[in-house]
Coordinates of C-alpha atoms (C1' of nucleotides) in Angstrom, one line a residue:
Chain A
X557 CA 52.4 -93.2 141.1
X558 CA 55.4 -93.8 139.2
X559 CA 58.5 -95.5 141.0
X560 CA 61.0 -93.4 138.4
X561 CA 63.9 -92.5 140.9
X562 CA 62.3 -94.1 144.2
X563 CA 62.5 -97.5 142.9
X564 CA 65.0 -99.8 140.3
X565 CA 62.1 -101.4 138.8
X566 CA 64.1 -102.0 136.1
X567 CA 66.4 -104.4 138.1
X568 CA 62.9 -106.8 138.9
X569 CA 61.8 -107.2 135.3
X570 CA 63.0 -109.1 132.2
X571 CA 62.8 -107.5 129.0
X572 CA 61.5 -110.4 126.4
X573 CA 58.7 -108.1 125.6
X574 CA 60.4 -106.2 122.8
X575 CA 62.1 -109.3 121.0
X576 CA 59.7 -110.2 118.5
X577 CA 58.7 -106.6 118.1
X578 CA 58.7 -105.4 114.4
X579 CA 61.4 -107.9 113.0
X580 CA 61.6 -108.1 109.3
X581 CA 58.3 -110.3 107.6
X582 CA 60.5 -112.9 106.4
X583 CA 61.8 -113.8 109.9
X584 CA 58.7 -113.4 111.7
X585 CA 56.6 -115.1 109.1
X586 CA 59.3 -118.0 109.5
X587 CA 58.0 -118.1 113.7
X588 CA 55.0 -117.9 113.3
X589 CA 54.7 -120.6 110.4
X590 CA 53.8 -123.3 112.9
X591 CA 52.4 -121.2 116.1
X592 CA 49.6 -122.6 117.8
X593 CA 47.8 -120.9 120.7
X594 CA 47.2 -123.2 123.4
X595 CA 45.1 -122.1 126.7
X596 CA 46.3 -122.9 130.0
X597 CA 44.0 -122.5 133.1
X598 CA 45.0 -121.1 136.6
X599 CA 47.2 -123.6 137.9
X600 CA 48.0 -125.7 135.1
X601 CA 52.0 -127.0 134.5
X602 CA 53.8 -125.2 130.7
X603 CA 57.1 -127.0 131.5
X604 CA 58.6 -129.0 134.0
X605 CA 62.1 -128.9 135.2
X606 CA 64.6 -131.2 133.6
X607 CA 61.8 -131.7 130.8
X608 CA 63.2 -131.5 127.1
X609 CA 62.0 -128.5 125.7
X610 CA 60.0 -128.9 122.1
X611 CA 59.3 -125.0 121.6
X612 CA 58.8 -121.8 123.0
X613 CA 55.9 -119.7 124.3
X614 CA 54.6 -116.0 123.5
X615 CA 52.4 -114.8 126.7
X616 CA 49.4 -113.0 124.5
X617 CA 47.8 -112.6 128.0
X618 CA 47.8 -113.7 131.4
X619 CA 50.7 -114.4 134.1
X620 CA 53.4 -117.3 134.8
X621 CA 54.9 -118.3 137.6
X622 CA 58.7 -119.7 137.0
X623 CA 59.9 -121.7 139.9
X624 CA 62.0 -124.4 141.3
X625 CA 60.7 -127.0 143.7
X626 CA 63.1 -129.1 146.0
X627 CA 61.9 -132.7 147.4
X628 CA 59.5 -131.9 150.0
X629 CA 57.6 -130.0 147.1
X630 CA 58.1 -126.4 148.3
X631 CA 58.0 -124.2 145.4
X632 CA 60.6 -121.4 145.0
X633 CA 59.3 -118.6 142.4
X634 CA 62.2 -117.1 140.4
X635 CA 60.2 -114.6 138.5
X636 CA 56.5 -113.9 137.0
X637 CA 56.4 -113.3 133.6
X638 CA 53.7 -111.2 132.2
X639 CA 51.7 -110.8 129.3
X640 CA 54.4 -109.8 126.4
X641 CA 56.6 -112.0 127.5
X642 CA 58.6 -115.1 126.1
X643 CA 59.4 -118.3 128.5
X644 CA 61.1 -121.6 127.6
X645 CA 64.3 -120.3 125.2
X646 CA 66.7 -120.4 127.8
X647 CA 66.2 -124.1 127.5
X648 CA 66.7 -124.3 123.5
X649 CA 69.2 -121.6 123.3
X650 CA 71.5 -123.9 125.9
X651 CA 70.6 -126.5 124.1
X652 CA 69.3 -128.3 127.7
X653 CA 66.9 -129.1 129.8
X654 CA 64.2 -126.5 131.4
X655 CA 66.3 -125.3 134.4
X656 CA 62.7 -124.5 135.9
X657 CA 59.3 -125.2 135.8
X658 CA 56.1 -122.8 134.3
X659 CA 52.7 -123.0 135.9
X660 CA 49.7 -120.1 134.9
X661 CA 49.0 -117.8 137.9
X662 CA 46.0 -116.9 136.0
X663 CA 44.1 -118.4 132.6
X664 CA 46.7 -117.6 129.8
X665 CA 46.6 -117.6 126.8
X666 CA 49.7 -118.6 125.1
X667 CA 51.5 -118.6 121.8
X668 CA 53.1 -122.2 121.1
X669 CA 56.3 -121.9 118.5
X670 CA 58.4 -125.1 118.0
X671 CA 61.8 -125.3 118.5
X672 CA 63.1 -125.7 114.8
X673 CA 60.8 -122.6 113.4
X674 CA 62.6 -120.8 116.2
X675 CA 66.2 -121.7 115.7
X676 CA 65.5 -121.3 112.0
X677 CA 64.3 -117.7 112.6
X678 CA 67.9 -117.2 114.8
X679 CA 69.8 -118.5 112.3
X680 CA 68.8 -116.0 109.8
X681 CA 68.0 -112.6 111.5
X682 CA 71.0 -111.1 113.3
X683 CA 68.5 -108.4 114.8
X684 CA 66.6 -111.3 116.8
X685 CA 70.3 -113.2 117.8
X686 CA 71.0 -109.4 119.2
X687 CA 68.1 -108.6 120.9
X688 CA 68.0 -111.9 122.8
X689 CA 71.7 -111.4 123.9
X690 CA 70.8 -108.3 125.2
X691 CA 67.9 -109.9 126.7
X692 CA 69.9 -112.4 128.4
X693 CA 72.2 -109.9 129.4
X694 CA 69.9 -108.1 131.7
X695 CA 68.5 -111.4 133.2
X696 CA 71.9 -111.9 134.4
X697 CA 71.5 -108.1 136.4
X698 CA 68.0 -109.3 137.3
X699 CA 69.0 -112.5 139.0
X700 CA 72.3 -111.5 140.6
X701 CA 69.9 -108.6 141.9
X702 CA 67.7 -111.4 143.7
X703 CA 70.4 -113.8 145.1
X704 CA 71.9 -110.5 146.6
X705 CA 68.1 -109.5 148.4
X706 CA 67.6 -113.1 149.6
X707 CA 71.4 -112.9 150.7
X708 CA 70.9 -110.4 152.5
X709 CA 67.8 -108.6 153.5
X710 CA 64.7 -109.8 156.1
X711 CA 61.4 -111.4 155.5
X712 CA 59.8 -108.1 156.0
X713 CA 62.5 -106.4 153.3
X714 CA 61.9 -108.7 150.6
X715 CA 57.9 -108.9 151.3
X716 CA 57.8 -104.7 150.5
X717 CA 59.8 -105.7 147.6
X718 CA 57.6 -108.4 146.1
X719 CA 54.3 -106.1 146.8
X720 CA 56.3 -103.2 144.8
X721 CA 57.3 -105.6 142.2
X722 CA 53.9 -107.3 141.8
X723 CA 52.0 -104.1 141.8
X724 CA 53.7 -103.6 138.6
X725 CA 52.9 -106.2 136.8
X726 CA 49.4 -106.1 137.9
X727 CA 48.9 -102.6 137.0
X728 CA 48.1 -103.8 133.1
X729 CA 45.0 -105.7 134.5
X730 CA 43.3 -102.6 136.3
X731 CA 41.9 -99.3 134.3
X732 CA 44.1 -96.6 134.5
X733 CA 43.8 -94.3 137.3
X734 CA 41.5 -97.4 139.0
X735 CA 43.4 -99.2 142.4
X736 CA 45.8 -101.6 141.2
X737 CA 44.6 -105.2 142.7
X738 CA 47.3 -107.5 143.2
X739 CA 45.5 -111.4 143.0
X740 CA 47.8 -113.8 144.3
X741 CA 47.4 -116.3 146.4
X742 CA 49.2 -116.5 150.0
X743 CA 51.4 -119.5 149.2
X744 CA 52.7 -118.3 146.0
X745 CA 53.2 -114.9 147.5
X746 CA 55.4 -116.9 150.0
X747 CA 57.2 -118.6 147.7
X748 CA 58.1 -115.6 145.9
X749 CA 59.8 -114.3 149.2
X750 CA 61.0 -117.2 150.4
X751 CA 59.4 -118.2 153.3
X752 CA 56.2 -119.7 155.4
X753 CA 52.7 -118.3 154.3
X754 CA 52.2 -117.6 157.9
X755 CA 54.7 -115.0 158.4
X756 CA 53.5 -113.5 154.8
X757 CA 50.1 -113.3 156.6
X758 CA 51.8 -112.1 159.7
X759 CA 53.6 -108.9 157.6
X760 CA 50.6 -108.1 155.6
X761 CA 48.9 -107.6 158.5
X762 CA 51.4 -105.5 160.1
X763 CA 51.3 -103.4 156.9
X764 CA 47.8 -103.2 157.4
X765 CA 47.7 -102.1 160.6
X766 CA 50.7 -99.5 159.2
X767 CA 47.9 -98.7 156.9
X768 CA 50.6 -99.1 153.8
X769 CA 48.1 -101.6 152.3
X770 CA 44.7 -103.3 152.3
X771 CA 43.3 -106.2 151.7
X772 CA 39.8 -108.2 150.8
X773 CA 40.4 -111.8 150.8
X774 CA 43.6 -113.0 148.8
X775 CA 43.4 -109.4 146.7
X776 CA 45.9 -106.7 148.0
X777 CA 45.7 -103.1 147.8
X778 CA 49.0 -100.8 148.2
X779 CA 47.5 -97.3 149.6
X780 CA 51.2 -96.1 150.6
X781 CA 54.1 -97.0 148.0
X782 CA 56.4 -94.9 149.4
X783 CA 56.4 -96.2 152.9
X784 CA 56.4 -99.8 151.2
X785 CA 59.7 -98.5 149.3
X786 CA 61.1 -97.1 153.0
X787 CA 60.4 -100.4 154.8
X788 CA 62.0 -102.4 151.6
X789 CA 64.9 -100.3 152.6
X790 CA 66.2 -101.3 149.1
X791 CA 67.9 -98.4 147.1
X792 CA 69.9 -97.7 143.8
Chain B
X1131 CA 86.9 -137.7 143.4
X1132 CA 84.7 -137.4 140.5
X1133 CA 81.1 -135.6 141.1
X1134 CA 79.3 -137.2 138.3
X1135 CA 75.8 -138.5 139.0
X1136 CA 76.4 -137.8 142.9
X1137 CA 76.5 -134.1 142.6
X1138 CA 75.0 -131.7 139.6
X1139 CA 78.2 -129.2 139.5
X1140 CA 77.1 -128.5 136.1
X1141 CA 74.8 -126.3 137.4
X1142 CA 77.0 -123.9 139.8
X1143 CA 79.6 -123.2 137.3
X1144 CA 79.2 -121.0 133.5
X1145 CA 80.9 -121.6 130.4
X1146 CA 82.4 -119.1 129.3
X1147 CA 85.9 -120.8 128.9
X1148 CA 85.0 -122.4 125.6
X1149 CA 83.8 -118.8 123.8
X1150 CA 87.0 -117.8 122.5
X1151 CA 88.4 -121.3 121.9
X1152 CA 89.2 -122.1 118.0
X1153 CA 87.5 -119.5 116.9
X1154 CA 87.9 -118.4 113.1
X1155 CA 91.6 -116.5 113.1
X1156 CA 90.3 -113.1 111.7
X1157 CA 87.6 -112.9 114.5
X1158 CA 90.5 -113.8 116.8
X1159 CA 92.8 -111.6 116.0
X1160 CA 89.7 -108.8 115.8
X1161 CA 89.9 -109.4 119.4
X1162 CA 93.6 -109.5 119.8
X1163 CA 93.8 -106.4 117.9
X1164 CA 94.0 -104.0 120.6
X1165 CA 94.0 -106.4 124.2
X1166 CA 96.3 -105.7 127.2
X1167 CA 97.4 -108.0 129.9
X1168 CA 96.9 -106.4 133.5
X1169 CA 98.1 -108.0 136.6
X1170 CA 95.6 -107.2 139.2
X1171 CA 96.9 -108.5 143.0
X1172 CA 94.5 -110.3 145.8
X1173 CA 92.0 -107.9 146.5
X1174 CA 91.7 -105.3 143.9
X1175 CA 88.7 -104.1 142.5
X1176 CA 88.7 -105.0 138.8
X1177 CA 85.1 -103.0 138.2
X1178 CA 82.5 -102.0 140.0
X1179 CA 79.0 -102.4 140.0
X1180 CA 77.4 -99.1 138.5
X1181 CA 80.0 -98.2 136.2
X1182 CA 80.1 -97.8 132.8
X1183 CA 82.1 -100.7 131.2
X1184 CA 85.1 -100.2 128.7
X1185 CA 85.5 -103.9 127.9
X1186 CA 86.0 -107.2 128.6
X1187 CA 88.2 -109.8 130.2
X1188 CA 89.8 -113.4 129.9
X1189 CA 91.3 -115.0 132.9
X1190 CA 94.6 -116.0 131.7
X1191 CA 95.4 -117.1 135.4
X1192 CA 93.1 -116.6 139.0
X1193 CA 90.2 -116.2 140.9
X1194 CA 88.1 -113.5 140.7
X1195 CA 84.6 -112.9 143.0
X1196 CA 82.0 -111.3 141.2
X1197 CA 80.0 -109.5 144.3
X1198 CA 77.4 -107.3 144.9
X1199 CA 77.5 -105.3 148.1
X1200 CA 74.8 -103.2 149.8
X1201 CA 75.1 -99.9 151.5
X1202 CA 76.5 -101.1 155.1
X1203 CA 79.3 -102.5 152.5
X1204 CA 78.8 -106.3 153.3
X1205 CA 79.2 -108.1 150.0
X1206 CA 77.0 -111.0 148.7
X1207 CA 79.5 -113.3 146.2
X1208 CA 77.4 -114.3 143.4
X1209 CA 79.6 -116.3 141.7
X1210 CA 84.0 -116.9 141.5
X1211 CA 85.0 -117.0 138.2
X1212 CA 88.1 -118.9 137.3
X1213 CA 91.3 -119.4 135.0
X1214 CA 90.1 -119.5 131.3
X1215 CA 86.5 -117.8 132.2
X1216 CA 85.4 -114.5 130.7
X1217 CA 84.2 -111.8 132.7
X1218 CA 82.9 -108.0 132.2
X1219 CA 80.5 -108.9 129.4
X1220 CA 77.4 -108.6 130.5
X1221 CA 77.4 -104.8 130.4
X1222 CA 78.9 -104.8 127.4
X1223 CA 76.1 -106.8 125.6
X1224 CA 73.6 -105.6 127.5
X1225 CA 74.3 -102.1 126.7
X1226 CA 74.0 -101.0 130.6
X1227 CA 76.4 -100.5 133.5
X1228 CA 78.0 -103.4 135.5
X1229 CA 75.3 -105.2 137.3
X1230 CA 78.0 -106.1 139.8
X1231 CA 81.8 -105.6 141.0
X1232 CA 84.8 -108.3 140.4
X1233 CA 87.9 -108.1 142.9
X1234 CA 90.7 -110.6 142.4
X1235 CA 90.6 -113.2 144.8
X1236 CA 93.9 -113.9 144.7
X1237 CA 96.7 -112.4 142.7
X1238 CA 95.4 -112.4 138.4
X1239 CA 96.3 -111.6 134.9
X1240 CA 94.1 -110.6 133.1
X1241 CA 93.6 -109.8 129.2
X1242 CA 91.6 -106.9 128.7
X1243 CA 89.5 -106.4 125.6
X1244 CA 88.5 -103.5 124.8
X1245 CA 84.3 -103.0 123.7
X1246 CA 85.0 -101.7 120.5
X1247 CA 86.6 -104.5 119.3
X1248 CA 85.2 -107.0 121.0
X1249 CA 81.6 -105.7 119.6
X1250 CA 82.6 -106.1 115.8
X1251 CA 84.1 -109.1 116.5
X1252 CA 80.3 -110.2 117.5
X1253 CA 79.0 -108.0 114.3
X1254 CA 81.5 -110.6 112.2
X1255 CA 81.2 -113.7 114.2
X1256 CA 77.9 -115.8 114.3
X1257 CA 80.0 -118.4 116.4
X1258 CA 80.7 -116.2 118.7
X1259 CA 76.9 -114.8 119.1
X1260 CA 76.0 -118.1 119.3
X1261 CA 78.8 -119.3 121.7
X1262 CA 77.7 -116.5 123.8
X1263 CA 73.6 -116.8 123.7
X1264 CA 74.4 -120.7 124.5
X1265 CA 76.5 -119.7 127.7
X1266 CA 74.1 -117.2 128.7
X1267 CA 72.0 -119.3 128.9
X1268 CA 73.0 -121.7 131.1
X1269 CA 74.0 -118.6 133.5
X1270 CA 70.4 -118.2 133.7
X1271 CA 70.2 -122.0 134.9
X1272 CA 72.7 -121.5 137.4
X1273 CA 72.1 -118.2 138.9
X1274 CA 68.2 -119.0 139.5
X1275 CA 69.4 -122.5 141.2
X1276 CA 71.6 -120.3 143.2
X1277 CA 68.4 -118.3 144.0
X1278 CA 66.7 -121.6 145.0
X1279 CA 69.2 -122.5 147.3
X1280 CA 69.6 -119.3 149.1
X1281 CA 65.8 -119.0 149.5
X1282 CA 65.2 -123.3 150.7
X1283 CA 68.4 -124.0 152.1
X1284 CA 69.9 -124.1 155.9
X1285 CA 73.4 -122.1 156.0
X1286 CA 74.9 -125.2 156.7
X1287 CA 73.5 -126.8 153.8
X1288 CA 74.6 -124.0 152.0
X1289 CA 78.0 -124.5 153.3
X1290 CA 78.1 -127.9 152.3
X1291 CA 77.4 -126.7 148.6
X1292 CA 80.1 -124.3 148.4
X1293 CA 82.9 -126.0 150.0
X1294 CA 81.6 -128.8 146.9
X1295 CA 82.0 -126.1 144.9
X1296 CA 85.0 -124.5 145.6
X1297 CA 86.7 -127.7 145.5
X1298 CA 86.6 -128.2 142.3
X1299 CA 87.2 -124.4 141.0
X1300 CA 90.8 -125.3 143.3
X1301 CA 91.5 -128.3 142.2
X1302 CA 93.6 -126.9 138.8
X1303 CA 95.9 -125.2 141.3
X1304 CA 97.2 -128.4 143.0
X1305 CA 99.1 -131.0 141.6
X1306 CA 97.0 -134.0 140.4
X1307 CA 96.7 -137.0 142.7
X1308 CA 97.7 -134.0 145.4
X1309 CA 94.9 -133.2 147.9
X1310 CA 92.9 -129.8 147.1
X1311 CA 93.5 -126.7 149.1
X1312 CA 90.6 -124.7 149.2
X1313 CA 92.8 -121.2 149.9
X1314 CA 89.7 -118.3 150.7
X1315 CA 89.3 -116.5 153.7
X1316 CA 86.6 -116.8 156.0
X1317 CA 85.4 -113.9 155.7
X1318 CA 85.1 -114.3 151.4
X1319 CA 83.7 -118.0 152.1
X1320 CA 80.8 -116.4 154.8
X1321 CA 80.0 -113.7 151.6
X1322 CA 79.5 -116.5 149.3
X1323 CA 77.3 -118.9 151.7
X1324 CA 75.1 -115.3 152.7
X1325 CA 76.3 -115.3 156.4
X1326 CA 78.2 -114.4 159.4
X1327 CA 81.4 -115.3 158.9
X1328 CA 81.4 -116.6 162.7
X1329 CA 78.6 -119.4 161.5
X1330 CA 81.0 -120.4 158.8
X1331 CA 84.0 -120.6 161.2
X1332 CA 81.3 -122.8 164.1
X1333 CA 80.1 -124.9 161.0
X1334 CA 83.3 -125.7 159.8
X1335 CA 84.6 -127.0 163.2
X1336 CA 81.2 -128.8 163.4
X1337 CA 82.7 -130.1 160.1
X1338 CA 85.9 -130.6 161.2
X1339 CA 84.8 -132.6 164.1
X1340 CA 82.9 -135.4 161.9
X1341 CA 86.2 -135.8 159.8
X1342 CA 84.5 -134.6 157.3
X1343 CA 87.3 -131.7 156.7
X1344 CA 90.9 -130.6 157.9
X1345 CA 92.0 -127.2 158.3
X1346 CA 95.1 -125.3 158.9
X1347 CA 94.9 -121.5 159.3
X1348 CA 92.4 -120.3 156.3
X1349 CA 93.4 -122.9 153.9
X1350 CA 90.9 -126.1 154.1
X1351 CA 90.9 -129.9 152.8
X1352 CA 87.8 -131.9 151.9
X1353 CA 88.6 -135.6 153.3
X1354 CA 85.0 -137.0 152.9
X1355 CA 83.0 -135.4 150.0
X1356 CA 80.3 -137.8 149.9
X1357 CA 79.0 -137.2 153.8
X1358 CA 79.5 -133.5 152.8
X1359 CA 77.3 -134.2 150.0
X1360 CA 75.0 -135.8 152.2
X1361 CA 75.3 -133.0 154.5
X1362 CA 74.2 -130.2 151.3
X1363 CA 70.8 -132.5 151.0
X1364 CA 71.1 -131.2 147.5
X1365 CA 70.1 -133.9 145.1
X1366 CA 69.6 -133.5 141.1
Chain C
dC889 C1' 113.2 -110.3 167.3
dT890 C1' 109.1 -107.8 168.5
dG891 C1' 105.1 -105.1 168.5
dT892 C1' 101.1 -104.4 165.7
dT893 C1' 97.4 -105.4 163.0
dG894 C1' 94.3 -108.3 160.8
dC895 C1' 92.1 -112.6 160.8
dG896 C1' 90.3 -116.6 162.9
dT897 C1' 88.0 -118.5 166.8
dT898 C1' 84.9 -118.9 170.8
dG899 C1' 81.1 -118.0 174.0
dA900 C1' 76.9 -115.6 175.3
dT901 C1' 72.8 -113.5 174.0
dA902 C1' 69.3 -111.4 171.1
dA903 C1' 66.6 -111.4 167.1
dA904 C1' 64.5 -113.5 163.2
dA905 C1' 62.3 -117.1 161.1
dA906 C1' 60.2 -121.8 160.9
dT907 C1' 57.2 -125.0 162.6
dC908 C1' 53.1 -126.9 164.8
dA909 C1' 48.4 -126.7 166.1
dA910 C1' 44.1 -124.8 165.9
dT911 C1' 40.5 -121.8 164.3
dT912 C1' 38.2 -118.8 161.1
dT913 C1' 37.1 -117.3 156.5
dT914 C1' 36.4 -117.9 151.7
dT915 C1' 35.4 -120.5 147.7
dC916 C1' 32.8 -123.4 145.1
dA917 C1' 30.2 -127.5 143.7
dG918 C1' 25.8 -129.2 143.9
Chain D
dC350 C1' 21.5 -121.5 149.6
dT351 C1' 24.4 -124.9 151.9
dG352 C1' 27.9 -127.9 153.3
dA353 C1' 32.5 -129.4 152.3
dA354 C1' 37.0 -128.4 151.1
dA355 C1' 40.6 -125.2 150.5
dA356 C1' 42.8 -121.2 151.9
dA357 C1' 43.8 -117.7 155.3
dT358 C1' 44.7 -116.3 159.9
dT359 C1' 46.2 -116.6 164.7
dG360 C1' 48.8 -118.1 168.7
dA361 C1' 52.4 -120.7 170.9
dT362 C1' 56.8 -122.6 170.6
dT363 C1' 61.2 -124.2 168.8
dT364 C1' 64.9 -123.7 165.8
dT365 C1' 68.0 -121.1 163.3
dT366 C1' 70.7 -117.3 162.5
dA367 C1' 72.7 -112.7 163.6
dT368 C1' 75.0 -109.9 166.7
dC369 C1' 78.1 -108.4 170.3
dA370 C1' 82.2 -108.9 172.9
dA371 C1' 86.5 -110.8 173.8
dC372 C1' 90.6 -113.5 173.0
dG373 C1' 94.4 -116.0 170.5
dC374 C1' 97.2 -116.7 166.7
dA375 C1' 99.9 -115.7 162.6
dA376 C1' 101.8 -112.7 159.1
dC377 C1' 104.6 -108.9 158.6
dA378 C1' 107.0 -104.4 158.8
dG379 C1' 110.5 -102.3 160.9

DNA sequence: CTGTTGCGTTGATAAAAATCAATTTTTCAG
DNA sequence: CTGAAAAATTGATTTTTATCAACGCAACAG
């Protein structure tokens, strides 16, 4: 099932995948001079918000949540990045603090480079310095995409939406032509909506009863994308 | 009134004003080569979300709400760009279509760029790149704290942080010493909280009766910022 | 000066979402 | 396999927010 013309994917994903994609040796040599690959297990803290970032991280496999978390702890997740992705440059490249914090969804294995090999790399290779402004670029479309769905559409809206999104990015994990399982837990699926776990459960179940998904435990199964796609009543 | 340490404003405006400033003089006048001024009045449409971009554009003087609006037409402001602010880039660098629509908010001039020149002025310019990568940056810190906000916060709360906000985006207009006159209608200031406009006009008299504002037609004061702080609940 | 029109305001009500309190199911260490 | 802890689910209730309808005020064209 592809979502081509039923669904802006596009608008939901960053594209940090292609950056360090066939540079020239000389500038990728320079990143990877120093890399170290670090493991992180479900659950475990990359970066913190307000932390001073030292480097940043290629995802060789597994998912990360980015989020926010105000004073009574409650986690806001801003995106999931996924395995080909790059996190922590916004940090470095702003020449700031993290502006949010990383946690693994899942083990990951990561790709550690440190801040000088990286600004070093930058400072030499126009083709990287251009492909992460275009990068950027898009982010902006991403997130101005998701203040205007929390702005304005329901629990029930944004839920189809998350379920479309995260069935994307879970699709990797499964064989092709195999169900596509989506294994997140109920809080972090909350907090990538925006609200209490209990109405998540509430709407899942609704959905299941609408027999638009199914589910086994914390793993979801979408039978009926294009249902999920009307009740996100989210076009263009 | 200063906001420092007592409110992070740092993280609901972008930097764009300082990209242009002292640049080398044959990458300025690159840009230069070809720009227009254009007077756009209160309420016109500068672009529009979807379209193909021809260029960019530096405040020389105005407001301008960057929105996105959804098919029933309500708009969701993401952000009000100011005097001295660039706008319309984005697309440009991110080789798309506008992720949103700008309308003057009040009556602008505007210097148009056009794309050709402002893209070999990039080709030429590693300042610039790097003016721009550093700014886009922090756009990414600001947009996903917006997202954080509009996902953990109250609508009065949220009301709070604007009024904060647009306080100081109004304060260049006034004379200094001279009280700020936050000049937006109610209807703008409801598409930039993410509500009904009649909450904003019930939580501004709810404001008004704690003395914590004055208003006269549209146009509202700020007497008591720190209890509006207070009232945002918005620390760090 | 005056009628019109848009905008701001108010009140009443409906709908959506959050919160609180149990209870059941799942996971996982031992 | 088993018991404890964590996570998911359900129901009841409160709080928040949106919606609908009406009215008043102010700006403005003629």
């Amino acid at each position: 099932m592809s979502l081509t013309g039923i669904f802006p994917i596009d608008k939901w994903n960053f594209r940090s995948q292609s950056i360090f994609l066939n540079l020239p040796d000389e500038e990728y040599e320079l990143l990877c001079a120093n890399q170290q690959e670090q493991v992180f297990e479900q659950g475990e803290i990359i970066f913190r918000e307000g932390g001073i970032p030292s480097g940043i991280y290629f995802i060789k496999y597994g998912k990360i949540k980015k989020y926010k978390a105000d004073k009574d702890g409650r986690e806001q997740i801003i995106y999931v990045a996924n395995t080909g992705e790059i996190i922590g440059y916004h940090a470095i490249l702003g020449d700031d603090r993290y502006p949010d914090s990383a946690a693994a969804l899942e083990d990951c294995l990561l790709k550690f480079v440190p801040k000088e090999d990286f600004l070093a790399a930058l400072q030499q290779s126009p083709i990287l310095t251009q492909r992460l402004l275009k990068a950027l670029s898009h982010e902006f479309a991403v997130l101005s995409n998701t203040i205007s769905v929390f702005a304005q559409r329901s629990v029930k809206e944004r839920l189809a939406i998350a379920l479309i999104v995260l069935r994307e990015k879970y699709k990797d994990d499964s064989a092709p032509g195999e169900e596509v399982t989506i294994n997140i837990s109920r809080t972090d699926l909350a907090n990538i909506v925006g609200t209490a776990k209990e109405n998540v459960v509430r709407f899942l179940k609704e959905f299941k009863e609408q027999q638009l998904i199914h589910t086994a435990g914390r793993k979801i199964h979408i039978i009926d994308i294009k249902k999920l796609i009307e009740i996100s009543n989210y076009v263009s």
